[in-house]
Amino acid sequence: MLPVLGICLGFQSLVFSSGGKVRRLQRGLHGMVRTIQHEKPEATCAEDIFDGVSEFKATLYHSLCADIGQDSISDSTWAECRWRTQKTALELLPLAWVDEERDSGRERILMAVKHQSKPFWGLQYHPESVCTQPAGHAVISNWLREAMAWNLKANRTVLTGERFLARNAVKPSLLCENRAAAQRGNAPILEWTEMPTPLATVGLDCEYRYKTISLPANIKVPDIVEILKSGRTEHIILDSSNSSNMATGAADVRGRFSVIALDVEESLRIEHHVGDDFATARIPSIQGLPVDLVETVPFGSQRNIWHLLSGFLEKRRIPASGELQTPFRGGFMGYLTYEMGLKGIDVEVAAERGHQRPDLCFAWVTKSIVVDHVKGLLHVQHLQKRKLNADFWIDSVVASLQTSHFWQSPGKTTVNGSDASTVATRPVIRVPAADEYEGKVSRCQDFIAAGESYELCLTDQTTITLPGRSTKEHQNGLANGHLSSEQVQNKSAHVAPWRLYKTLRARQPAPFGSFIRLGGATLISSSPERFLEYDADGFCSMRPMKGTVRKSNQVATLAQAEAILHVPKEEAENLMIVDLVRHDLHGVCGSGNVTVPHLMKVEEYATVFQMITIVNGQLPKPKTTTTTGADRQHTGLDVLAASLPPGSMTGAPKKRSCELLQEIEEHRERSLYSGVVGYMDATGKGDWSVTIRTMFKWDDEAAPPEEGETEPREVWHIGAGGAVTILSTAEGEREEMFTKLAGPLGVFAEA
């Protein structure tokens, strides 16, 4: 018999197996912080896991509670008798309680027990939560002491020392798994990366070259793009469009850098569709000519797209040396869908989805521009073949910029963001029905009350159809993002995604905005939420965002927003996702390597106030052996793979919540919404944002033309939602969903 400490469900299982019952609480306590009462009369057993522990507060995550007959104790004897065994569970000694005030009186909630004859203990509260006070951690140390004492009495071998604690808690790295597969002779991914094919050799033996120039006042990211992107069909732009805003709230609410990928259509593309056991590598064009070079990369047994990406990046890693401060020098840029994240946590995605769209689409970007908004600098960059010493491409880009009308007359742009309201005609907008959404909120709360989830991040989608594009518009690139000067003057033209993007960034500037035209998708985002950032040394940071209030005359200042958001419901929403994110990071970083420097801070954005938390982690240091030297293991890619889909878009616990949300949302794909957008740099850095406050469309989706039209209509999607907890109201969640929808939808409403 081995010592056991059951927590939450494990605690309830111990009570149930010992004669007690498990019933529903009068109201769930998910994310609630309460004082744990563990003082006892001297007559009770003194040797328990609360010895020497002072009073502390702990986080509760339960809608069910253990019943050992506590309600049969009279109020007059409760203070004394609650520490005694009860008839329904004579083998269990109560160790801790919480009394919860209810409309019908106080509800007695058992928090900890000890089995009288077996080495079994149980805790209802969560000692691992960030809001459980440090005094509560001593309970775990005491349990370990008791467990080791039991093992000694049972003549078991007792291992001591920190090296034996949590030795299997960290997941094996992707690179280590690749090496293990190679040793077994089952590594088709690595075999492809070793092949001398045109695509498998892209990016090998490259060096970083750049030139820095000053950025004139009033030149914005769209201006730079319009100078350089004429005639281009694919784009990746990561735009810190609120960089000039006044900073408020916690640090880093503003973005410092923007990244513009150049010649995207000539870049190597890695694509993967969930359900396939392979990836597709392709280059669509070379020097402006369509070629569509394609190679299929099989994964092999127990390997996946992440193993391919990690192996590819490792062979192309470049040093991060030098004084230049730039987050991106070259590497992968692109997007992942929500469904890509589901696959990673073993949540089933339908085999027949009616399309073959990529769930992961990354371009290997070797030509780019990084804008440093703080220093007013622009870096033109090229990852080129080593010893080529050919900077003519960089020089040509610099010349194009500095001789342009924008540079000569900064502030005079060809397209004003507000002009979009005069371009598009007759959008057809279908928003979620308010009563149906409220019904889904109620279903979420039914699942939560039944103990199926703590929190469910419910979403819904609005669809907008716009007049279709003519063949000429397809050919001239208008629909793919760029407007020529002739088209700017044509007020009857079809609205271009580029116009929508400029309007959105003007209406709703954000630190993680983006415009992406890649892999058959067009994505326009004003995301305020960083998902994951990591550096070349393995330091990672995540910024889960939960808790939203819309700006208004009544809520106009940070102090007013803090008063509204620092309430139990909003703090519980944030806390549950924070603990989930900490769990995700611990699985890669390991015990003791995850911290929370900022907890539940309120930040100000263009149209809303948001509550955020910053969670940091440090990846394990590379091991060194006498035979191989330094052996790089975990990278930021391991963290990305282990953390999807974003916890702020799922609820907690993640896997079960995602399964429930599929049912509630009627198995409708979220697609790009709730996924992530960003880059993984060749130096080992990466930065990813959550795809929210976003509109997107797919090239293969169309709606029938409206009366008087001849072309099929484009179909745009906007997702919005919020975290449903036991404290939510259907009306409040409906209003939060429409508040988040208002920003992106306003672009079409103006049109």
PDB file of C-alpha atoms in Angstrom, residues 385-567:
ATOM      1  CA  LYS A 385      23.585  32.618 -48.585  1.00  0.00           C
ATOM      2  CA  ARG A 386      26.769  32.855 -46.567  1.00  0.00           C
ATOM      3  CA  LYS A 387      29.712  34.691 -48.195  1.00  0.00           C
ATOM      4  CA  LEU A 388      27.473  35.946 -50.969  1.00  0.00           C
ATOM      5  CA  ASN A 389      28.196  39.537 -49.882  1.00  0.00           C
ATOM      6  CA  ALA A 390      25.429  40.789 -52.118  1.00  0.00           C
ATOM      7  CA  ASP A 391      23.486  43.593 -50.471  1.00  0.00           C
ATOM      8  CA  PHE A 392      21.947  44.877 -53.688  1.00  0.00           C
ATOM      9  CA  TRP A 393      18.462  43.712 -52.618  1.00  0.00           C
ATOM     10  CA  ILE A 394      18.725  45.597 -49.318  1.00  0.00           C
ATOM     11  CA  ASP A 395      20.046  48.673 -51.120  1.00  0.00           C
ATOM     12  CA  SER A 396      17.210  48.557 -53.644  1.00  0.00           C
ATOM     13  CA  VAL A 397      14.576  48.419 -50.902  1.00  0.00           C
ATOM     14  CA  VAL A 398      16.185  51.311 -49.037  1.00  0.00           C
ATOM     15  CA  ALA A 399      16.289  53.313 -52.264  1.00  0.00           C
ATOM     16  CA  SER A 400      12.620  52.574 -52.997  1.00  0.00           C
ATOM     17  CA  LEU A 401      11.653  53.815 -49.559  1.00  0.00           C
ATOM     18  CA  GLN A 402      13.797  56.928 -49.443  1.00  0.00           C
ATOM     19  CA  THR A 403      12.887  58.117 -52.934  1.00  0.00           C
ATOM     20  CA  SER A 404       9.161  57.516 -52.485  1.00  0.00           C
ATOM     21  CA  HIS A 405       6.516  60.203 -52.196  1.00  0.00           C
ATOM     22  CA  PHE A 406       5.800  58.984 -48.661  1.00  0.00           C
ATOM     23  CA  TRP A 407       9.369  59.695 -47.523  1.00  0.00           C
ATOM     24  CA  GLN A 408       9.473  63.059 -49.270  1.00  0.00           C
ATOM     25  CA  SER A 409       6.050  64.123 -47.947  1.00  0.00           C
ATOM     26  CA  PRO A 410       5.394  62.110 -44.783  1.00  0.00           C
ATOM     27  CA  GLY A 411       1.835  62.076 -43.547  1.00  0.00           C
ATOM     28  CA  LYS A 412       0.233  62.206 -47.010  1.00  0.00           C
ATOM     29  CA  THR A 413      -1.062  58.695 -47.626  1.00  0.00           C
ATOM     30  CA  THR A 414      -2.887  57.490 -50.707  1.00  0.00           C
ATOM     31  CA  VAL A 415      -5.722  55.904 -48.774  1.00  0.00           C
ATOM     32  CA  ASN A 416      -7.219  57.293 -45.591  1.00  0.00           C
ATOM     33  CA  GLY A 417      -8.646  54.608 -43.311  1.00  0.00           C
ATOM     34  CA  SER A 418     -11.975  56.398 -43.156  1.00  0.00           C
ATOM     35  CA  ASP A 419     -12.359  56.224 -46.944  1.00  0.00           C
ATOM     36  CA  ALA A 420     -13.401  52.589 -46.651  1.00  0.00           C
ATOM     37  CA  SER A 421     -16.870  53.707 -45.648  1.00  0.00           C
ATOM     38  CA  THR A 422     -17.461  54.972 -49.189  1.00  0.00           C
ATOM     39  CA  VAL A 423     -16.112  51.956 -51.029  1.00  0.00           C
ATOM     40  CA  ALA A 424     -18.040  48.821 -50.150  1.00  0.00           C
ATOM     41  CA  THR A 425     -21.743  48.502 -50.844  1.00  0.00           C
ATOM     42  CA  ARG A 426     -24.508  46.306 -49.488  1.00  0.00           C
ATOM     43  CA  PRO A 427     -22.794  44.135 -46.885  1.00  0.00           C
ATOM     44  CA  VAL A 428     -25.143  41.455 -45.564  1.00  0.00           C
ATOM     45  CA  ILE A 429     -24.472  40.929 -41.850  1.00  0.00           C
ATOM     46  CA  ARG A 430     -25.771  37.994 -39.827  1.00  0.00           C
ATOM     47  CA  VAL A 431     -25.081  38.258 -36.107  1.00  0.00           C
ATOM     48  CA  PRO A 432     -25.805  35.563 -33.510  1.00  0.00           C
ATOM     49  CA  ALA A 433     -29.359  35.581 -32.185  1.00  0.00           C
ATOM     50  CA  ALA A 434     -29.337  37.016 -28.669  1.00  0.00           C
ATOM     51  CA  ASP A 435     -31.750  34.443 -27.242  1.00  0.00           C
ATOM     52  CA  GLU A 436     -29.819  31.531 -28.770  1.00  0.00           C
ATOM     53  CA  TYR A 437     -26.565  32.817 -27.330  1.00  0.00           C
ATOM     54  CA  GLU A 438     -28.142  33.189 -23.906  1.00  0.00           C
ATOM     55  CA  GLY A 439     -29.354  29.603 -24.214  1.00  0.00           C
ATOM     56  CA  LYS A 440     -25.784  28.465 -24.872  1.00  0.00           C
ATOM     57  CA  VAL A 441     -24.642  30.352 -21.783  1.00  0.00           C
ATOM     58  CA  SER A 442     -27.212  28.439 -19.742  1.00  0.00           C
ATOM     59  CA  ARG A 443     -25.971  25.138 -21.179  1.00  0.00           C
ATOM     60  CA  CYS A 444     -22.431  26.075 -20.173  1.00  0.00           C
ATOM     61  CA  GLN A 445     -23.589  26.739 -16.632  1.00  0.00           C
ATOM     62  CA  ASP A 446     -25.405  23.407 -16.512  1.00  0.00           C
ATOM     63  CA  PHE A 447     -22.146  21.630 -17.359  1.00  0.00           C
ATOM     64  CA  ILE A 448     -20.256  23.716 -14.798  1.00  0.00           C
ATOM     65  CA  ALA A 449     -22.797  22.988 -12.056  1.00  0.00           C
ATOM     66  CA  ALA A 450     -22.483  19.272 -12.841  1.00  0.00           C
ATOM     67  CA  GLY A 451     -18.725  19.416 -12.279  1.00  0.00           C
ATOM     68  CA  GLU A 452     -17.774  18.964 -15.945  1.00  0.00           C
ATOM     69  CA  SER A 453     -15.777  22.216 -16.163  1.00  0.00           C
ATOM     70  CA  TYR A 454     -14.722  25.227 -14.112  1.00  0.00           C
ATOM     71  CA  GLU A 455     -15.046  27.776 -16.901  1.00  0.00           C
ATOM     72  CA  LEU A 456     -16.140  27.576 -20.543  1.00  0.00           C
ATOM     73  CA  CYS A 457     -14.971  30.186 -23.054  1.00  0.00           C
ATOM     74  CA  LEU A 458     -18.070  30.287 -25.232  1.00  0.00           C
ATOM     75  CA  THR A 459     -17.857  31.887 -28.678  1.00  0.00           C
ATOM     76  CA  ASP A 460     -20.060  32.501 -31.680  1.00  0.00           C
ATOM     77  CA  GLN A 461     -19.482  33.786 -35.191  1.00  0.00           C
ATOM     78  CA  THR A 462     -20.917  36.632 -37.213  1.00  0.00           C
ATOM     79  CA  THR A 463     -20.813  36.309 -41.002  1.00  0.00           C
ATOM     80  CA  ILE A 464     -20.620  39.186 -43.437  1.00  0.00           C
ATOM     81  CA  THR A 465     -20.991  38.767 -47.175  1.00  0.00           C
ATOM     82  CA  LEU A 466     -19.661  41.398 -49.559  1.00  0.00           C
ATOM     83  CA  PRO A 467     -20.086  41.888 -53.306  1.00  0.00           C
ATOM     84  CA  GLY A 468     -17.831  39.563 -55.264  1.00  0.00           C
ATOM     85  CA  ARG A 469     -14.760  40.364 -57.302  1.00  0.00           C
ATOM     86  CA  SER A 470     -14.564  40.525 -61.051  1.00  0.00           C
ATOM     87  CA  THR A 471     -11.966  38.541 -62.970  1.00  0.00           C
ATOM     88  CA  LYS A 472     -10.056  41.753 -63.607  1.00  0.00           C
ATOM     89  CA  GLU A 473      -9.920  42.520 -59.915  1.00  0.00           C
ATOM     90  CA  HIS A 474      -8.534  39.049 -59.240  1.00  0.00           C
ATOM     91  CA  GLN A 475      -5.827  39.585 -61.824  1.00  0.00           C
ATOM     92  CA  ASN A 476      -4.754  43.061 -60.747  1.00  0.00           C
ATOM     93  CA  GLY A 477      -4.353  42.098 -57.106  1.00  0.00           C
ATOM     94  CA  LEU A 478      -7.033  44.415 -55.711  1.00  0.00           C
ATOM     95  CA  ALA A 479      -8.764  41.652 -53.756  1.00  0.00           C
ATOM     96  CA  ASN A 480      -5.464  40.379 -52.467  1.00  0.00           C
ATOM     97  CA  GLY A 481      -4.729  43.471 -50.503  1.00  0.00           C
ATOM     98  CA  HIS A 482      -3.221  46.263 -52.636  1.00  0.00           C
ATOM     99  CA  LEU A 483      -4.938  49.267 -54.155  1.00  0.00           C
ATOM    100  CA  SER A 484      -3.451  51.059 -57.120  1.00  0.00           C
ATOM    101  CA  SER A 485      -3.926  54.816 -57.386  1.00  0.00           C
ATOM    102  CA  GLU A 486      -6.495  54.263 -60.156  1.00  0.00           C
ATOM    103  CA  GLN A 487      -8.490  51.902 -57.969  1.00  0.00           C
ATOM    104  CA  VAL A 488      -8.384  54.346 -55.049  1.00  0.00           C
ATOM    105  CA  GLN A 489     -10.305  56.830 -57.146  1.00  0.00           C
ATOM    106  CA  ASN A 490     -12.856  54.221 -58.250  1.00  0.00           C
ATOM    107  CA  LYS A 491     -15.470  54.635 -55.536  1.00  0.00           C
ATOM    108  CA  SER A 492     -17.666  51.891 -56.994  1.00  0.00           C
ATOM    109  CA  ALA A 493     -14.918  49.273 -56.757  1.00  0.00           C
ATOM    110  CA  HIS A 494     -15.191  46.163 -54.619  1.00  0.00           C
ATOM    111  CA  VAL A 495     -13.893  46.748 -51.106  1.00  0.00           C
ATOM    112  CA  ALA A 496     -10.367  45.365 -50.733  1.00  0.00           C
ATOM    113  CA  PRO A 497      -9.125  43.629 -47.600  1.00  0.00           C
ATOM    114  CA  TRP A 498      -6.362  46.230 -47.416  1.00  0.00           C
ATOM    115  CA  ARG A 499      -8.953  48.968 -47.000  1.00  0.00           C
ATOM    116  CA  LEU A 500     -10.666  46.963 -44.270  1.00  0.00           C
ATOM    117  CA  TYR A 501      -7.342  46.566 -42.509  1.00  0.00           C
ATOM    118  CA  LYS A 502      -6.550  50.273 -42.610  1.00  0.00           C
ATOM    119  CA  THR A 503      -9.994  51.096 -41.311  1.00  0.00           C
ATOM    120  CA  LEU A 504      -9.736  48.574 -38.474  1.00  0.00           C
ATOM    121  CA  ARG A 505      -6.279  49.762 -37.359  1.00  0.00           C
ATOM    122  CA  ALA A 506      -7.565  53.354 -37.341  1.00  0.00           C
ATOM    123  CA  ARG A 507     -10.681  52.421 -35.349  1.00  0.00           C
ATOM    124  CA  GLN A 508      -9.056  49.961 -32.977  1.00  0.00           C
ATOM    125  CA  PRO A 509      -5.246  50.268 -32.716  1.00  0.00           C
ATOM    126  CA  ALA A 510      -3.688  47.347 -30.871  1.00  0.00           C
ATOM    127  CA  PRO A 511      -0.227  46.026 -29.955  1.00  0.00           C
ATOM    128  CA  PHE A 512      -0.676  42.789 -31.933  1.00  0.00           C
ATOM    129  CA  GLY A 513      -2.484  43.823 -35.089  1.00  0.00           C
ATOM    130  CA  SER A 514      -1.918  41.886 -38.293  1.00  0.00           C
ATOM    131  CA  PHE A 515      -2.742  41.670 -41.974  1.00  0.00           C
ATOM    132  CA  ILE A 516      -2.116  38.245 -43.468  1.00  0.00           C
ATOM    133  CA  ARG A 517      -2.836  36.963 -46.941  1.00  0.00           C
ATOM    134  CA  LEU A 518      -1.433  33.421 -46.992  1.00  0.00           C
ATOM    135  CA  GLY A 519      -2.459  29.859 -47.831  1.00  0.00           C
ATOM    136  CA  GLY A 520      -5.873  30.826 -49.188  1.00  0.00           C
ATOM    137  CA  ALA A 521      -6.726  32.845 -46.075  1.00  0.00           C
ATOM    138  CA  THR A 522      -7.080  36.561 -45.509  1.00  0.00           C
ATOM    139  CA  LEU A 523      -6.852  37.617 -41.874  1.00  0.00           C
ATOM    140  CA  ILE A 524      -7.214  41.141 -40.478  1.00  0.00           C
ATOM    141  CA  SER A 525      -6.686  41.529 -36.749  1.00  0.00           C
ATOM    142  CA  SER A 526      -6.473  44.142 -34.003  1.00  0.00           C
ATOM    143  CA  SER A 527      -5.608  41.673 -31.264  1.00  0.00           C
ATOM    144  CA  PRO A 528      -4.727  43.121 -27.852  1.00  0.00           C
ATOM    145  CA  GLU A 529      -3.573  39.767 -26.457  1.00  0.00           C
ATOM    146  CA  ARG A 530      -0.087  38.339 -26.566  1.00  0.00           C
ATOM    147  CA  PHE A 531      -0.220  34.563 -26.352  1.00  0.00           C
ATOM    148  CA  LEU A 532       3.439  33.616 -26.033  1.00  0.00           C
ATOM    149  CA  GLU A 533       6.809  35.305 -26.354  1.00  0.00           C
ATOM    150  CA  TYR A 534      10.166  33.553 -25.950  1.00  0.00           C
ATOM    151  CA  ASP A 535      13.797  34.457 -26.435  1.00  0.00           C
ATOM    152  CA  ALA A 536      16.849  32.540 -27.629  1.00  0.00           C
ATOM    153  CA  ASP A 537      17.846  31.681 -24.048  1.00  0.00           C
ATOM    154  CA  GLY A 538      14.574  29.922 -23.232  1.00  0.00           C
ATOM    155  CA  PHE A 539      12.826  32.694 -21.297  1.00  0.00           C
ATOM    156  CA  CYS A 540       9.084  32.588 -22.088  1.00  0.00           C
ATOM    157  CA  SER A 541       6.222  34.906 -21.226  1.00  0.00           C
ATOM    158  CA  MET A 542       2.463  34.514 -21.632  1.00  0.00           C
ATOM    159  CA  ARG A 543      -0.222  37.174 -21.123  1.00  0.00           C
ATOM    160  CA  PRO A 544      -3.644  35.554 -20.602  1.00  0.00           C
ATOM    161  CA  MET A 545      -6.401  38.135 -20.910  1.00  0.00           C
ATOM    162  CA  LYS A 546      -9.747  37.660 -19.176  1.00  0.00           C
ATOM    163  CA  GLY A 547     -12.078  40.383 -17.944  1.00  0.00           C
ATOM    164  CA  THR A 548     -13.414  43.057 -20.310  1.00  0.00           C
ATOM    165  CA  VAL A 549     -15.343  46.292 -19.890  1.00  0.00           C
ATOM    166  CA  ARG A 550     -16.237  48.604 -22.746  1.00  0.00           C
ATOM    167  CA  LYS A 551     -15.286  52.261 -22.586  1.00  0.00           C
ATOM    168  CA  SER A 552     -18.210  54.618 -22.050  1.00  0.00           C
ATOM    169  CA  ASN A 553     -19.100  57.848 -20.311  1.00  0.00           C
ATOM    170  CA  GLN A 554     -19.586  55.818 -17.135  1.00  0.00           C
ATOM    171  CA  VAL A 555     -16.326  53.860 -17.541  1.00  0.00           C
ATOM    172  CA  ALA A 556     -13.806  56.331 -18.907  1.00  0.00           C
ATOM    173  CA  THR A 557     -10.803  56.001 -16.591  1.00  0.00           C
ATOM    174  CA  LEU A 558      -8.526  53.197 -15.507  1.00  0.00           C
ATOM    175  CA  ALA A 559      -9.681  53.591 -11.907  1.00  0.00           C
ATOM    176  CA  GLN A 560     -13.332  53.193 -12.919  1.00  0.00           C
ATOM    177  CA  ALA A 561     -12.487  50.070 -14.918  1.00  0.00           C
ATOM    178  CA  GLU A 562     -10.516  48.595 -12.025  1.00  0.00           C
ATOM    179  CA  ALA A 563     -13.492  49.056  -9.718  1.00  0.00           C
ATOM    180  CA  ILE A 564     -15.669  47.084 -12.144  1.00  0.00           C
ATOM    181  CA  LEU A 565     -13.159  44.347 -12.978  1.00  0.00           C
ATOM    182  CA  HIS A 566     -11.733  43.676  -9.518  1.00  0.00           C
ATOM    183  CA  VAL A 567     -14.778  41.720  -8.363  1.00  0.00           C
TER     184      VAL A 567
END
